[in-house]
mmCIF file of C-alpha atoms in Angstrom:
data_model
loop_
_atom_site.group_PDB
_atom_site.id
_atom_site.type_symbol
_atom_site.label_atom_id
_atom_site.label_comp_id
_atom_site.label_asym_id
_atom_site.label_seq_id
_atom_site.Cartn_x
_atom_site.Cartn_y
_atom_site.Cartn_z
ATOM 1 C CA MET G 1203 154.911 176.237 218.776
ATOM 2 C CA TYR G 1204 156.557 177.648 222.182
ATOM 3 C CA PHE G 1205 154.926 180.138 224.451
ATOM 4 C CA LYS G 1206 156.333 182.508 226.791
ATOM 5 C CA GLN G 1207 155.109 185.124 229.698
ATOM 6 C CA ALA G 1208 155.312 188.460 228.099
ATOM 7 C CA THR G 1209 156.697 191.317 229.907
ATOM 8 C CA LEU G 1210 155.866 194.664 229.058
ATOM 9 C CA ASP G 1211 158.421 195.137 226.850
ATOM 10 C CA ASP G 1212 156.233 193.069 225.126
ATOM 11 C CA ILE G 1213 153.142 195.411 224.672
ATOM 12 C CA ASP G 1214 153.167 197.051 221.096
ATOM 13 C CA THR G 1215 153.557 193.141 220.203
ATOM 14 C CA ILE G 1216 150.607 192.623 221.835
ATOM 15 C CA ILE G 1217 148.838 195.348 220.799
ATOM 16 C CA ASP G 1218 149.739 194.582 216.956
ATOM 17 C CA ILE G 1219 148.620 191.481 217.407
ATOM 18 C CA LEU G 1220 145.084 192.173 219.112
ATOM 19 C CA SER G 1221 144.532 194.863 216.853
ATOM 20 C CA ASP G 1222 144.958 192.812 213.925
ATOM 21 C CA GLY G 1223 142.197 190.862 215.149
ATOM 22 C CA ARG G 1224 139.845 193.216 215.745
ATOM 23 C CA ASN G 1225 140.825 194.273 211.312
ATOM 24 C CA GLN G 1226 139.792 190.569 211.237
ATOM 25 C CA LEU G 1227 136.857 190.500 212.745
ATOM 26 C CA ALA G 1228 135.580 193.250 211.431
ATOM 27 C CA GLU G 1229 136.393 191.777 208.207
ATOM 28 C CA ALA G 1230 134.005 188.866 208.870
ATOM 29 C CA GLY G 1231 131.255 190.824 209.867
ATOM 30 C CA VAL G 1232 132.037 190.310 213.535
ATOM 31 C CA ASN G 1233 130.875 193.019 216.196
ATOM 32 C CA GLN G 1234 133.683 191.781 218.358
ATOM 33 C CA TRP G 1235 136.616 193.861 219.962
ATOM 34 C CA GLN G 1236 135.211 196.672 217.364
ATOM 35 C CA GLY G 1237 135.418 199.323 220.347
ATOM 36 C CA ASP G 1238 138.075 199.902 222.716
ATOM 37 C CA TYR G 1239 138.218 196.177 224.226
ATOM 38 C CA PRO G 1240 140.993 194.837 225.029
ATOM 39 C CA SER G 1241 142.395 198.512 225.423
ATOM 40 C CA ARG G 1242 146.848 198.935 226.283
ATOM 41 C CA ASN G 1243 145.574 199.909 230.361
ATOM 42 C CA GLN G 1244 143.850 195.949 230.146
ATOM 43 C CA ILE G 1245 146.834 194.151 228.074
ATOM 44 C CA THR G 1246 149.182 196.421 230.596
ATOM 45 C CA ALA G 1247 146.731 195.155 233.483
ATOM 46 C CA ASP G 1248 147.293 191.183 231.779
ATOM 47 C CA ILE G 1249 151.345 191.739 231.905
ATOM 48 C CA MET G 1250 151.710 193.167 235.403
ATOM 49 C CA GLN G 1251 149.548 190.045 236.346
ATOM 50 C CA GLY G 1252 151.486 187.349 234.601
ATOM 51 C CA SER G 1253 148.347 186.222 232.673
ATOM 52 C CA ALA G 1254 149.614 187.344 228.987
ATOM 53 C CA TYR G 1255 151.923 185.300 226.238
ATOM 54 C CA LEU G 1256 152.886 185.086 223.135
ATOM 55 C CA PHE G 1257 153.512 182.402 221.186
ATOM 56 C CA ASN G 1258 156.130 181.730 218.824
ATOM 57 C CA SER G 1259 156.037 179.228 215.912
ATOM 58 C CA THR G 1260 159.421 176.854 215.805
ATOM 59 C CA ASP G 1261 161.606 179.189 213.479
ATOM 60 C CA ASP G 1262 160.486 181.825 216.744
ATOM 61 C CA ALA G 1263 158.532 184.642 214.818
ATOM 62 C CA THR G 1264 155.526 185.280 217.250
ATOM 63 C CA VAL G 1265 152.735 184.548 215.759
ATOM 64 C CA GLY G 1266 149.944 185.083 218.255
ATOM 65 C CA ALA G 1267 149.014 186.118 221.717
ATOM 66 C CA VAL G 1268 146.591 185.155 224.826
ATOM 67 C CA ALA G 1269 145.471 185.995 228.749
ATOM 68 C CA VAL G 1270 145.216 183.194 230.829
ATOM 69 C CA VAL G 1271 143.780 184.578 233.788
ATOM 70 C CA PRO G 1272 143.566 182.922 237.049
ATOM 71 C CA SER G 1273 139.788 182.637 239.073
ATOM 72 C CA PRO G 1274 137.773 184.388 240.196
ATOM 73 C CA ASP G 1275 137.404 186.169 237.150
ATOM 74 C CA ALA G 1276 134.116 188.835 237.351
ATOM 75 C CA THR G 1277 133.379 189.067 233.803
ATOM 76 C CA TYR G 1278 131.483 185.748 234.363
ATOM 77 C CA ASP G 1279 129.623 187.627 237.793
ATOM 78 C CA THR G 1280 126.441 188.067 235.665
ATOM 79 C CA ALA G 1281 126.680 185.134 233.144
ATOM 80 C CA LYS G 1282 123.539 183.055 232.755
ATOM 81 C CA ALA G 1283 125.686 179.184 233.367
ATOM 82 C CA ASN G 1284 125.752 176.020 234.548
ATOM 83 C CA TRP G 1285 129.045 175.370 235.435
ATOM 84 C CA LEU G 1286 130.390 171.969 234.961
ATOM 85 C CA ASN G 1287 133.394 173.732 237.638
ATOM 86 C CA THR G 1288 131.548 175.471 241.024
ATOM 87 C CA SER G 1289 134.090 175.609 243.643
ATOM 88 C CA ALA G 1290 137.672 174.419 242.550
ATOM 89 C CA PRO G 1291 140.444 177.317 240.827
ATOM 90 C CA TYR G 1292 139.729 177.316 236.983
ATOM 91 C CA VAL G 1293 141.581 179.744 234.499
ATOM 92 C CA VAL G 1294 140.395 181.422 231.868
ATOM 93 C CA ILE G 1295 141.100 182.122 228.540
ATOM 94 C CA HIS G 1296 140.887 185.617 226.965
ATOM 95 C CA ARG G 1297 142.269 188.193 224.314
ATOM 96 C CA VAL G 1298 142.783 185.370 221.596
ATOM 97 C CA ALA G 1299 144.434 186.470 218.540
ATOM 98 C CA ILE G 1300 147.100 184.911 215.749
ATOM 99 C CA HIS G 1301 148.406 187.534 213.527
ATOM 100 C CA SER G 1302 146.605 187.259 210.118
ATOM 101 C CA THR G 1303 150.226 187.192 208.566
ATOM 102 C CA HIS G 1304 150.322 183.403 210.292
ATOM 103 C CA ALA G 1305 146.727 182.499 209.383
ATOM 104 C CA GLY G 1306 146.046 179.276 207.864
ATOM 105 C CA HIS G 1307 148.545 177.007 210.034
ATOM 106 C CA GLY G 1308 146.819 175.386 212.614
ATOM 107 C CA TYR G 1309 148.492 177.912 214.831
ATOM 108 C CA ALA G 1310 145.328 178.442 216.904
ATOM 109 C CA THR G 1311 144.524 175.150 217.663
ATOM 110 C CA GLN G 1312 148.133 174.694 218.709
ATOM 111 C CA LEU G 1313 148.184 177.146 221.262
ATOM 112 C CA PHE G 1314 144.674 175.993 222.858
ATOM 113 C CA GLU G 1315 146.982 172.062 222.750
ATOM 114 C CA LYS G 1316 149.791 174.264 224.356
ATOM 115 C CA ILE G 1317 147.538 176.501 227.080
ATOM 116 C CA ILE G 1318 146.008 173.089 228.031
ATOM 117 C CA ALA G 1319 148.654 170.798 228.281
ATOM 118 C CA HIS G 1320 150.601 173.330 230.237
ATOM 119 C CA ILE G 1321 147.595 173.881 232.698
ATOM 120 C CA THR G 1322 146.811 170.402 233.340
ATOM 121 C CA SER G 1323 150.886 169.363 233.819
ATOM 122 C CA GLU G 1324 151.581 172.662 235.304
ATOM 123 C CA HIS G 1325 148.382 173.556 237.416
ATOM 124 C CA PRO G 1326 147.051 170.632 238.874
ATOM 125 C CA GLU G 1327 144.946 172.346 241.426
ATOM 126 C CA ILE G 1328 142.717 174.091 238.619
ATOM 127 C CA LYS G 1329 139.925 171.840 237.727
ATOM 128 C CA SER G 1330 138.484 173.520 234.770
ATOM 129 C CA ILE G 1331 138.887 176.362 231.896
ATOM 130 C CA ARG G 1332 136.471 178.977 231.467
ATOM 131 C CA ILE G 1333 136.275 180.729 227.806
ATOM 132 C CA ASP G 1334 133.781 182.900 226.141
ATOM 133 C CA THR G 1335 133.350 184.357 222.541
ATOM 134 C CA HIS G 1336 130.886 186.665 220.915
ATOM 135 C CA ALA G 1337 127.899 184.900 219.490
ATOM 136 C CA ASP G 1338 128.503 186.028 215.628
ATOM 137 C CA ASN G 1339 132.579 184.906 216.510
ATOM 138 C CA HIS G 1340 132.105 181.195 214.077
ATOM 139 C CA ALA G 1341 135.226 180.945 213.467
ATOM 140 C CA MET G 1342 136.341 180.541 217.724
ATOM 141 C CA GLN G 1343 132.930 178.877 218.503
ATOM 142 C CA HIS G 1344 134.242 176.507 216.387
ATOM 143 C CA LEU G 1345 137.755 175.654 217.862
ATOM 144 C CA ILE G 1346 136.872 176.224 221.235
ATOM 145 C CA ASP G 1347 134.270 172.803 219.983
ATOM 146 C CA LYS G 1348 137.340 171.405 218.582
ATOM 147 C CA MET G 1349 138.716 172.076 221.684
ATOM 148 C CA SER G 1350 136.411 170.149 223.532
ATOM 149 C CA PHE G 1351 135.072 172.467 225.621
ATOM 150 C CA GLU G 1352 130.973 172.301 226.282
ATOM 151 C CA ARG G 1353 128.289 175.341 226.649
ATOM 152 C CA VAL G 1354 127.636 175.907 229.803
ATOM 153 C CA GLY G 1355 125.645 179.351 228.902
ATOM 154 C CA GLU G 1356 125.302 182.810 227.833
ATOM 155 C CA MET G 1357 125.872 186.452 228.937
ATOM 156 C CA VAL G 1358 124.743 189.930 227.825
ATOM 157 C CA GLY G 1359 126.860 193.382 228.000
ATOM 158 C CA VAL G 1360 129.724 192.132 229.654
ATOM 159 C CA TYR G 1361 131.977 193.913 226.940
ATOM 160 C CA HIS G 1362 129.661 196.156 224.957
ATOM 161 C CA GLN G 1363 125.982 196.575 225.753
ATOM 162 C CA ASP G 1364 123.279 194.281 223.723
ATOM 163 C CA ASP G 1365 126.681 192.018 222.843
ATOM 164 C CA VAL G 1366 125.457 188.331 222.948
ATOM 165 C CA CYS G 1367 128.975 186.441 224.290
ATOM 166 C CA TYR G 1368 128.819 182.204 224.480
ATOM 167 C CA VAL G 1369 130.531 181.095 227.550
ATOM 168 C CA TYR G 1370 132.202 177.661 227.615
ATOM 169 C CA GLU G 1371 133.937 175.671 229.858
ATOM 170 C CA LYS G 1372 136.266 172.363 230.117
ATOM 171 C CA LEU G 1373 136.975 170.462 232.645
ATOM 172 C CA ILE G 1374 140.637 169.092 233.539
ATOM 173 C CA LYS G 1375 141.263 165.794 234.219
#
């Protein structure tokens, strides 16, 4: 599995993957991404900022998408969190999805492993990785825990009014 930085030519692929992710969440009864987030404008901004990535399997099939956003990230301005890293640069993993046609092959775990390895080896200035997910998204919470992130707090109403999201952080050594 490998990842590549997305370009504007990839926007429809990313939108397709994230729309499929929205449908997967709805089918699981998770009220995450059920409105206008993530929007085409958000994905375009991710691409223009150099934060959007596509993940491909070894046979070159595109299986997922993710945004890796540099600090500071205003998303966490209202979070009630006990950050593990309060001063050094960090990155945030946002908008993670594996297309349902590729589910069940361990790609989400591999995606996280590749991101963490890339940040660790290529960006020694980064001291932690942050991520959040909806309180009802138990599958993502399981994956985040599996990847040794620590739950450090929560935030309410950042993506949609009254939504509760759990906030996690992983120190990079």
